[in-house]
């Protein structure tokens, strides 16, 4: 995912759409009339078993402290300021007595650089993750440590919290060079605030201090936290995409070795993550913490196999993204990464007699993992540079493994110059599959159900590798569900799709929304998860063509006040003029006096200086000030803007309704690499038009925005920059019908994303059907959110007995309904 879009995900989005695109809500007891017509004799697109999957990236502490079941944080004393400015090698540890972390030739091995030297009679205590080490009464926990004690020592290991012991202490006698020592605890109480303490009677060196629950997913050593893995398995995903995301295409592309200076800020490289855990490299995580690689490629492959999903790894293309945006120009390094990718395929699929197949077998899995797809790169903002490297990867893979599908991508957004360039390169080169990513407002998803209707049926297939609407409320799930009906209808083009990201640890959130939330003792499904699960467990094998009537919509003009803002930038504004379509002045401000016409609703610091309105806080984000009437429409806005300092450019807003609903022209956004018009709907943004370009510091720009009806034309220094028409209805009533080949069921899937029930005449085109249908319904208030304490959005099953070739069904307001209808 793209860090450059991170800023748009921080506010939960609200329901539904900008005024004028959807009819005003009726009373809940009212019902609107719709019709669905199905043609059971026609064949729609075939739906692959792998249609829906999951995307796992170590973001929001999804791996260490999350899916990876290790309970000890910083177990090998490798935390560093490279990971986080606040980290030290003793982060999460407390030493009582004398002890220090050492990096010298006495270490455990070359790739595990640090160890703890503990003096005689000293103790070291680990705080675990979140509130502490979580243990449950009666369950077993396996402790291990690598220790070196030339003169011999007794290690006393204990678990406790503020109320006392959590298990009987264990003693381990250690003597000689580095060796692994083990002990087992049975918890006598349940606690989420535990601490693990190791006391040494004599001087000792310690490394890889570990505590694992015995009860991991599928009872595997170095395993996965059971409740989180079970939530993935319950989705019945067709594939698992891993390990990123920004982890793949950021940082150094060098390896972790003496020759490269043991670089910590590296891209995720699979060879770092296999073999004995004590010999795996460590790395800084792009999202601001450390990743131990205890959860590595072998474990990802095992998870995919255990849940019956296709593994789909992503490898670096030597072009960084996520705000770094550099092309690595090193032919030898490129060849090494290409060879690493070929070695990865051998690791996954090769016989035990091959070099990397033998390594897989030694890890405990002689049988191949049946890898069929591999992705090169992730959201690169330099499409030409990326594609030149991609072609070299693809050629090498095709020469040795012609049956492997090699997936490309189209950058970090759903549209724009990067997207267009990338797609054209992919089409021209006849790439098999292209990965699209986008995070947008619920309105965007309601407006774009038909996105793939017009895609070239003979061109590359689409992998929708990352998508979500901004928020975890049920209104977000409704919008995503409406969009998913369009994905299924176009299953001949969209072959794979995965909501992103998968996990969020509630105490370490870098990105939201997220599918599953957890802490150290519990996990819960978001409303979005329930939507994904309903679709993923009721896919069907083929689309049955169907049509539906729509919702009459009003199309009033774009209306609202005007605004000025900045993002991590200081800027000066002057000569603001707003005139109506007849040239009459609505607002004029040259800031020769005060700024009393403007209302400050954002952050930052605004003041009038030398006849300009200046925002002076270079760190502040979204510093919006606005002026005018929210009922203004059909007007011309003129602004003179000058960037003073900072990372980006300036933001000029129009159609401003309130702090969460507006349009703005973002000039010099995305670290001053592109400009775009974005629409905010209750805090969630979507990009309407974008182009590459930057803003010069100290230069005054003339900005003009012409709003007519729902059409907007934008001018920069007197030249037309671009235009758009925002008139696409956000249709709240969407449907798709699929057929389950195994059962013969017709699965009628209906989304009603409005506060009015949808009384619907369903015509099954003469199909002979049973009179009873199994119904699964998700219905809740639009703002309903699932939490650890309460599940507001959950499926309800029932039976409907009025099925016939033609029947009427009323779909509740704010609902997703699946009718499984048995054909006779």
PDB file of C-alpha atoms in Angstrom, residues 614-806:
ATOM      1  CA  UNK A 614      -0.082  33.027   5.378  1.00  0.00           C
ATOM      2  CA  UNK A 615      -0.046  29.565   6.995  1.00  0.00           C
ATOM      3  CA  UNK A 616       3.262  29.291   8.884  1.00  0.00           C
ATOM      4  CA  UNK A 617       3.257  25.856  10.537  1.00  0.00           C
ATOM      5  CA  UNK A 618       5.390  23.637   8.284  1.00  0.00           C
ATOM      6  CA  UNK A 619       4.394  20.440  10.118  1.00  0.00           C
ATOM      7  CA  UNK A 620       0.628  20.954  10.176  1.00  0.00           C
ATOM      8  CA  UNK A 621      -1.652  18.839   7.995  1.00  0.00           C
ATOM      9  CA  UNK A 622      -4.972  20.013   6.538  1.00  0.00           C
ATOM     10  CA  UNK A 623      -5.026  23.581   7.787  1.00  0.00           C
ATOM     11  CA  UNK A 624      -8.332  24.467   6.096  1.00  0.00           C
ATOM     12  CA  UNK A 625      -9.812  27.951   6.250  1.00  0.00           C
ATOM     13  CA  UNK A 626     -13.056  28.652   4.390  1.00  0.00           C
ATOM     14  CA  UNK A 627     -15.184  31.583   3.336  1.00  0.00           C
ATOM     15  CA  UNK A 628     -18.514  32.138   1.637  1.00  0.00           C
ATOM     16  CA  UNK A 629     -21.881  30.425   1.471  1.00  0.00           C
ATOM     17  CA  UNK A 630     -22.421  26.670   1.339  1.00  0.00           C
ATOM     18  CA  UNK A 631     -25.237  27.300  -1.158  1.00  0.00           C
ATOM     19  CA  UNK A 632     -22.990  28.988  -3.742  1.00  0.00           C
ATOM     20  CA  UNK A 633     -22.967  27.280  -7.124  1.00  0.00           C
ATOM     21  CA  UNK A 634     -21.972  28.136 -10.709  1.00  0.00           C
ATOM     22  CA  UNK A 635     -19.089  30.391  -9.798  1.00  0.00           C
ATOM     23  CA  UNK A 636     -15.494  31.282 -10.681  1.00  0.00           C
ATOM     24  CA  UNK A 637     -12.770  31.192  -8.020  1.00  0.00           C
ATOM     25  CA  UNK A 638      -9.443  33.011  -8.446  1.00  0.00           C
ATOM     26  CA  UNK A 639      -6.529  32.659  -5.970  1.00  0.00           C
ATOM     27  CA  UNK A 640      -2.882  33.670  -6.053  1.00  0.00           C
ATOM     28  CA  UNK A 641      -0.768  31.120  -4.135  1.00  0.00           C
ATOM     29  CA  UNK A 642       2.915  30.962  -3.202  1.00  0.00           C
ATOM     30  CA  UNK A 643       4.695  28.058  -1.524  1.00  0.00           C
ATOM     31  CA  UNK A 644       7.055  29.280   1.201  1.00  0.00           C
ATOM     32  CA  UNK A 645       8.598  26.022   2.473  1.00  0.00           C
ATOM     33  CA  UNK A 646       7.831  22.389   3.217  1.00  0.00           C
ATOM     34  CA  UNK A 647       7.223  19.048   1.536  1.00  0.00           C
ATOM     35  CA  UNK A 648       4.236  19.804  -0.683  1.00  0.00           C
ATOM     36  CA  UNK A 649       2.391  22.610  -2.441  1.00  0.00           C
ATOM     37  CA  UNK A 650      -0.987  24.140  -1.722  1.00  0.00           C
ATOM     38  CA  UNK A 651      -4.640  23.205  -1.606  1.00  0.00           C
ATOM     39  CA  UNK A 652      -7.494  25.295  -2.981  1.00  0.00           C
ATOM     40  CA  UNK A 653     -10.983  24.103  -2.055  1.00  0.00           C
ATOM     41  CA  UNK A 654     -14.410  24.610  -3.614  1.00  0.00           C
ATOM     42  CA  UNK A 655     -17.839  23.081  -3.054  1.00  0.00           C
ATOM     43  CA  UNK A 656     -17.072  23.232   0.692  1.00  0.00           C
ATOM     44  CA  UNK A 657     -20.011  22.017   2.764  1.00  0.00           C
ATOM     45  CA  UNK A 658     -18.203  21.367   6.042  1.00  0.00           C
ATOM     46  CA  UNK A 659     -14.917  19.969   7.360  1.00  0.00           C
ATOM     47  CA  UNK A 660     -15.512  16.539   5.839  1.00  0.00           C
ATOM     48  CA  UNK A 661     -17.310  17.376   2.594  1.00  0.00           C
ATOM     49  CA  UNK A 662     -15.587  19.396  -0.099  1.00  0.00           C
ATOM     50  CA  UNK A 663     -13.475  19.294  -3.249  1.00  0.00           C
ATOM     51  CA  UNK A 664      -9.936  20.571  -3.382  1.00  0.00           C
ATOM     52  CA  UNK A 665      -7.277  21.040  -6.005  1.00  0.00           C
ATOM     53  CA  UNK A 666      -4.159  19.553  -4.443  1.00  0.00           C
ATOM     54  CA  UNK A 667      -1.228  21.162  -6.259  1.00  0.00           C
ATOM     55  CA  UNK A 668       2.168  19.623  -5.490  1.00  0.00           C
ATOM     56  CA  UNK A 669       0.796  16.819  -3.332  1.00  0.00           C
ATOM     57  CA  UNK A 670       2.316  13.399  -2.670  1.00  0.00           C
ATOM     58  CA  UNK A 671       5.669  14.875  -1.630  1.00  0.00           C
ATOM     59  CA  UNK A 672       5.411  17.454  -4.434  1.00  0.00           C
ATOM     60  CA  UNK A 673       5.252  14.857  -7.221  1.00  0.00           C
ATOM     61  CA  UNK A 674       1.730  15.248  -8.591  1.00  0.00           C
ATOM     62  CA  UNK A 675      -1.401  17.384  -8.560  1.00  0.00           C
ATOM     63  CA  UNK A 676      -4.968  16.167  -8.325  1.00  0.00           C
ATOM     64  CA  UNK A 677      -8.544  17.114  -7.605  1.00  0.00           C
ATOM     65  CA  UNK A 678      -9.839  15.143  -4.656  1.00  0.00           C
ATOM     66  CA  UNK A 679     -13.368  14.886  -3.378  1.00  0.00           C
ATOM     67  CA  UNK A 680     -13.966  14.439   0.353  1.00  0.00           C
ATOM     68  CA  UNK A 681     -17.215  12.834   1.476  1.00  0.00           C
ATOM     69  CA  UNK A 682     -17.539  12.770   5.256  1.00  0.00           C
ATOM     70  CA  UNK A 683     -13.760  12.612   5.581  1.00  0.00           C
ATOM     71  CA  UNK A 684     -13.055   9.941   2.986  1.00  0.00           C
ATOM     72  CA  UNK A 685     -11.292  11.116  -0.155  1.00  0.00           C
ATOM     73  CA  UNK A 686     -11.320   9.977  -3.766  1.00  0.00           C
ATOM     74  CA  UNK A 687      -9.213  11.273  -6.635  1.00  0.00           C
ATOM     75  CA  UNK A 688     -11.216  12.609  -9.580  1.00  0.00           C
ATOM     76  CA  UNK A 689      -8.359  13.736 -11.856  1.00  0.00           C
ATOM     77  CA  UNK A 690      -4.575  13.768 -11.395  1.00  0.00           C
ATOM     78  CA  UNK A 691      -1.371  14.652 -13.266  1.00  0.00           C
ATOM     79  CA  UNK A 692       2.327  14.526 -12.496  1.00  0.00           C
ATOM     80  CA  UNK A 693       3.883  17.839 -11.573  1.00  0.00           C
ATOM     81  CA  UNK A 694       5.492  19.871  -8.811  1.00  0.00           C
ATOM     82  CA  UNK A 695       5.261  23.350  -7.312  1.00  0.00           C
ATOM     83  CA  UNK A 696       8.256  25.710  -7.081  1.00  0.00           C
ATOM     84  CA  UNK A 697       9.053  27.368  -3.782  1.00  0.00           C
ATOM     85  CA  UNK A 698       8.775  31.167  -3.872  1.00  0.00           C
ATOM     86  CA  UNK A 699       6.873  31.349  -7.141  1.00  0.00           C
ATOM     87  CA  UNK A 700       3.416  32.962  -7.234  1.00  0.00           C
ATOM     88  CA  UNK A 701       0.824  30.884  -9.115  1.00  0.00           C
ATOM     89  CA  UNK A 702      -2.498  32.101 -10.499  1.00  0.00           C
ATOM     90  CA  UNK A 703      -5.179  29.506  -9.821  1.00  0.00           C
ATOM     91  CA  UNK A 704      -8.635  29.668 -11.379  1.00  0.00           C
ATOM     92  CA  UNK A 705     -11.476  27.215 -10.879  1.00  0.00           C
ATOM     93  CA  UNK A 706     -14.657  27.420 -12.943  1.00  0.00           C
ATOM     94  CA  UNK A 707     -17.681  25.551 -11.531  1.00  0.00           C
ATOM     95  CA  UNK A 708     -20.718  25.109 -13.781  1.00  0.00           C
ATOM     96  CA  UNK A 709     -23.391  22.682 -12.722  1.00  0.00           C
ATOM     97  CA  UNK A 710     -21.450  19.498 -12.020  1.00  0.00           C
ATOM     98  CA  UNK A 711     -18.617  20.354 -14.423  1.00  0.00           C
ATOM     99  CA  UNK A 712     -15.373  21.882 -13.172  1.00  0.00           C
ATOM    100  CA  UNK A 713     -12.556  23.365 -15.273  1.00  0.00           C
ATOM    101  CA  UNK A 714      -9.190  24.208 -13.710  1.00  0.00           C
ATOM    102  CA  UNK A 715      -6.638  26.753 -14.914  1.00  0.00           C
ATOM    103  CA  UNK A 716      -3.034  27.216 -13.799  1.00  0.00           C
ATOM    104  CA  UNK A 717      -1.359  30.501 -14.769  1.00  0.00           C
ATOM    105  CA  UNK A 718      -4.023  31.114 -17.395  1.00  0.00           C
ATOM    106  CA  UNK A 719      -3.652  27.706 -19.082  1.00  0.00           C
ATOM    107  CA  UNK A 720      -6.293  25.006 -18.795  1.00  0.00           C
ATOM    108  CA  UNK A 721      -4.880  22.284 -16.533  1.00  0.00           C
ATOM    109  CA  UNK A 722      -7.825  19.891 -16.732  1.00  0.00           C
ATOM    110  CA  UNK A 723     -11.547  19.400 -16.246  1.00  0.00           C
ATOM    111  CA  UNK A 724     -14.010  16.823 -14.964  1.00  0.00           C
ATOM    112  CA  UNK A 725     -17.725  16.248 -14.566  1.00  0.00           C
ATOM    113  CA  UNK A 726     -18.868  14.755 -11.278  1.00  0.00           C
ATOM    114  CA  UNK A 727     -22.272  13.458 -12.289  1.00  0.00           C
ATOM    115  CA  UNK A 728     -22.043   9.721 -11.722  1.00  0.00           C
ATOM    116  CA  UNK A 729     -24.880   8.510  -9.462  1.00  0.00           C
ATOM    117  CA  UNK A 730     -23.919   6.658  -6.300  1.00  0.00           C
ATOM    118  CA  UNK A 731     -26.440   3.873  -6.919  1.00  0.00           C
ATOM    119  CA  UNK A 732     -27.422   2.288  -3.576  1.00  0.00           C
ATOM    120  CA  UNK A 733     -29.198  -0.770  -5.044  1.00  0.00           C
ATOM    121  CA  UNK A 734     -26.856  -3.350  -6.603  1.00  0.00           C
ATOM    122  CA  UNK A 735     -27.144  -7.039  -7.337  1.00  0.00           C
ATOM    123  CA  UNK A 736     -25.478 -10.005  -8.982  1.00  0.00           C
ATOM    124  CA  UNK A 737     -26.567 -13.614  -9.435  1.00  0.00           C
ATOM    125  CA  UNK A 738     -24.203 -16.582  -9.534  1.00  0.00           C
ATOM    126  CA  UNK A 739     -24.649 -20.337  -9.768  1.00  0.00           C
ATOM    127  CA  UNK A 740     -23.072 -22.923  -7.475  1.00  0.00           C
ATOM    128  CA  UNK A 741     -22.221 -25.855  -9.740  1.00  0.00           C
ATOM    129  CA  UNK A 742     -21.942 -28.326  -6.862  1.00  0.00           C
ATOM    130  CA  UNK A 743     -25.376 -27.648  -5.352  1.00  0.00           C
ATOM    131  CA  UNK A 744     -27.141 -26.198  -8.378  1.00  0.00           C
ATOM    132  CA  UNK A 745     -28.156 -23.187  -6.269  1.00  0.00           C
ATOM    133  CA  UNK A 746     -28.826 -19.802  -7.757  1.00  0.00           C
ATOM    134  CA  UNK A 747     -27.263 -17.273  -5.379  1.00  0.00           C
ATOM    135  CA  UNK A 748     -29.070 -13.948  -5.595  1.00  0.00           C
ATOM    136  CA  UNK A 749     -26.891 -11.279  -3.941  1.00  0.00           C
ATOM    137  CA  UNK A 750     -28.492  -7.905  -3.256  1.00  0.00           C
ATOM    138  CA  UNK A 751     -27.051  -4.795  -1.631  1.00  0.00           C
ATOM    139  CA  UNK A 752     -29.442  -2.098  -0.455  1.00  0.00           C
ATOM    140  CA  UNK A 753     -27.213   0.729   0.790  1.00  0.00           C
ATOM    141  CA  UNK A 754     -29.933   3.215   1.721  1.00  0.00           C
ATOM    142  CA  UNK A 755     -32.265   3.889   4.630  1.00  0.00           C
ATOM    143  CA  UNK A 756     -35.268   2.722   2.618  1.00  0.00           C
ATOM    144  CA  UNK A 757     -36.342  -0.893   2.209  1.00  0.00           C
ATOM    145  CA  UNK A 758     -36.244  -2.194  -1.353  1.00  0.00           C
ATOM    146  CA  UNK A 759     -39.468  -3.994  -2.339  1.00  0.00           C
ATOM    147  CA  UNK A 760     -38.233  -6.032  -5.284  1.00  0.00           C
ATOM    148  CA  UNK A 761     -39.938  -8.105  -7.961  1.00  0.00           C
ATOM    149  CA  UNK A 762     -37.575 -10.964  -8.810  1.00  0.00           C
ATOM    150  CA  UNK A 763     -38.059 -12.737 -12.152  1.00  0.00           C
ATOM    151  CA  UNK A 764     -35.985 -15.912 -12.461  1.00  0.00           C
ATOM    152  CA  UNK A 765     -36.769 -16.278 -16.148  1.00  0.00           C
ATOM    153  CA  UNK A 766     -38.870 -19.413 -15.892  1.00  0.00           C
ATOM    154  CA  UNK A 767     -36.381 -21.382 -13.815  1.00  0.00           C
ATOM    155  CA  UNK A 768     -37.892 -24.270 -11.873  1.00  0.00           C
ATOM    156  CA  UNK A 769     -36.969 -23.697  -8.271  1.00  0.00           C
ATOM    157  CA  UNK A 770     -37.785 -24.976  -4.807  1.00  0.00           C
ATOM    158  CA  UNK A 771     -40.176 -22.835  -2.812  1.00  0.00           C
ATOM    159  CA  UNK A 772     -37.756 -22.410   0.082  1.00  0.00           C
ATOM    160  CA  UNK A 773     -34.543 -20.420   0.017  1.00  0.00           C
ATOM    161  CA  UNK A 774     -31.800 -20.086   2.588  1.00  0.00           C
ATOM    162  CA  UNK A 775     -31.347 -16.404   3.401  1.00  0.00           C
ATOM    163  CA  UNK A 776     -28.269 -14.798   4.941  1.00  0.00           C
ATOM    164  CA  UNK A 777     -28.625 -11.145   5.866  1.00  0.00           C
ATOM    165  CA  UNK A 778     -26.261  -8.489   7.139  1.00  0.00           C
ATOM    166  CA  UNK A 779     -28.296  -5.513   8.339  1.00  0.00           C
ATOM    167  CA  UNK A 780     -27.355  -2.752  10.761  1.00  0.00           C
ATOM    168  CA  UNK A 781     -27.309   0.979  11.251  1.00  0.00           C
ATOM    169  CA  UNK A 782     -24.946   2.668   8.774  1.00  0.00           C
ATOM    170  CA  UNK A 783     -22.635   3.827  11.568  1.00  0.00           C
ATOM    171  CA  UNK A 784     -22.551   0.452  13.340  1.00  0.00           C
ATOM    172  CA  UNK A 785     -19.022  -0.700  14.215  1.00  0.00           C
ATOM    173  CA  UNK A 786     -17.909  -4.014  15.672  1.00  0.00           C
ATOM    174  CA  UNK A 787     -15.718  -3.811  18.768  1.00  0.00           C
ATOM    175  CA  UNK A 788     -14.156  -6.203  21.250  1.00  0.00           C
ATOM    176  CA  UNK A 789     -17.140  -5.661  23.524  1.00  0.00           C
ATOM    177  CA  UNK A 790     -20.016  -5.697  21.030  1.00  0.00           C
ATOM    178  CA  UNK A 791     -20.767  -7.223  17.631  1.00  0.00           C
ATOM    179  CA  UNK A 792     -23.243  -4.900  15.961  1.00  0.00           C
ATOM    180  CA  UNK A 793     -22.782  -6.368  12.468  1.00  0.00           C
ATOM    181  CA  UNK A 794     -23.181 -10.132  12.176  1.00  0.00           C
ATOM    182  CA  UNK A 795     -24.925 -12.448   9.707  1.00  0.00           C
ATOM    183  CA  UNK A 796     -28.436 -13.673  10.406  1.00  0.00           C
ATOM    184  CA  UNK A 797     -29.731 -16.783   8.633  1.00  0.00           C
ATOM    185  CA  UNK A 798     -33.379 -17.510   7.930  1.00  0.00           C
ATOM    186  CA  UNK A 799     -35.648 -19.310   5.487  1.00  0.00           C
ATOM    187  CA  UNK A 800     -37.863 -17.650   2.907  1.00  0.00           C
ATOM    188  CA  UNK A 801     -40.760 -19.810   1.727  1.00  0.00           C
ATOM    189  CA  UNK A 802     -42.191 -17.651  -1.036  1.00  0.00           C
ATOM    190  CA  UNK A 803     -39.777 -18.500  -3.838  1.00  0.00           C
ATOM    191  CA  UNK A 804     -41.152 -19.098  -7.328  1.00  0.00           C
ATOM    192  CA  UNK A 805     -40.084 -18.320 -10.859  1.00  0.00           C
ATOM    193  CA  UNK A 806     -41.472 -14.870 -10.106  1.00  0.00           C
TER     194      UNK A 806
END
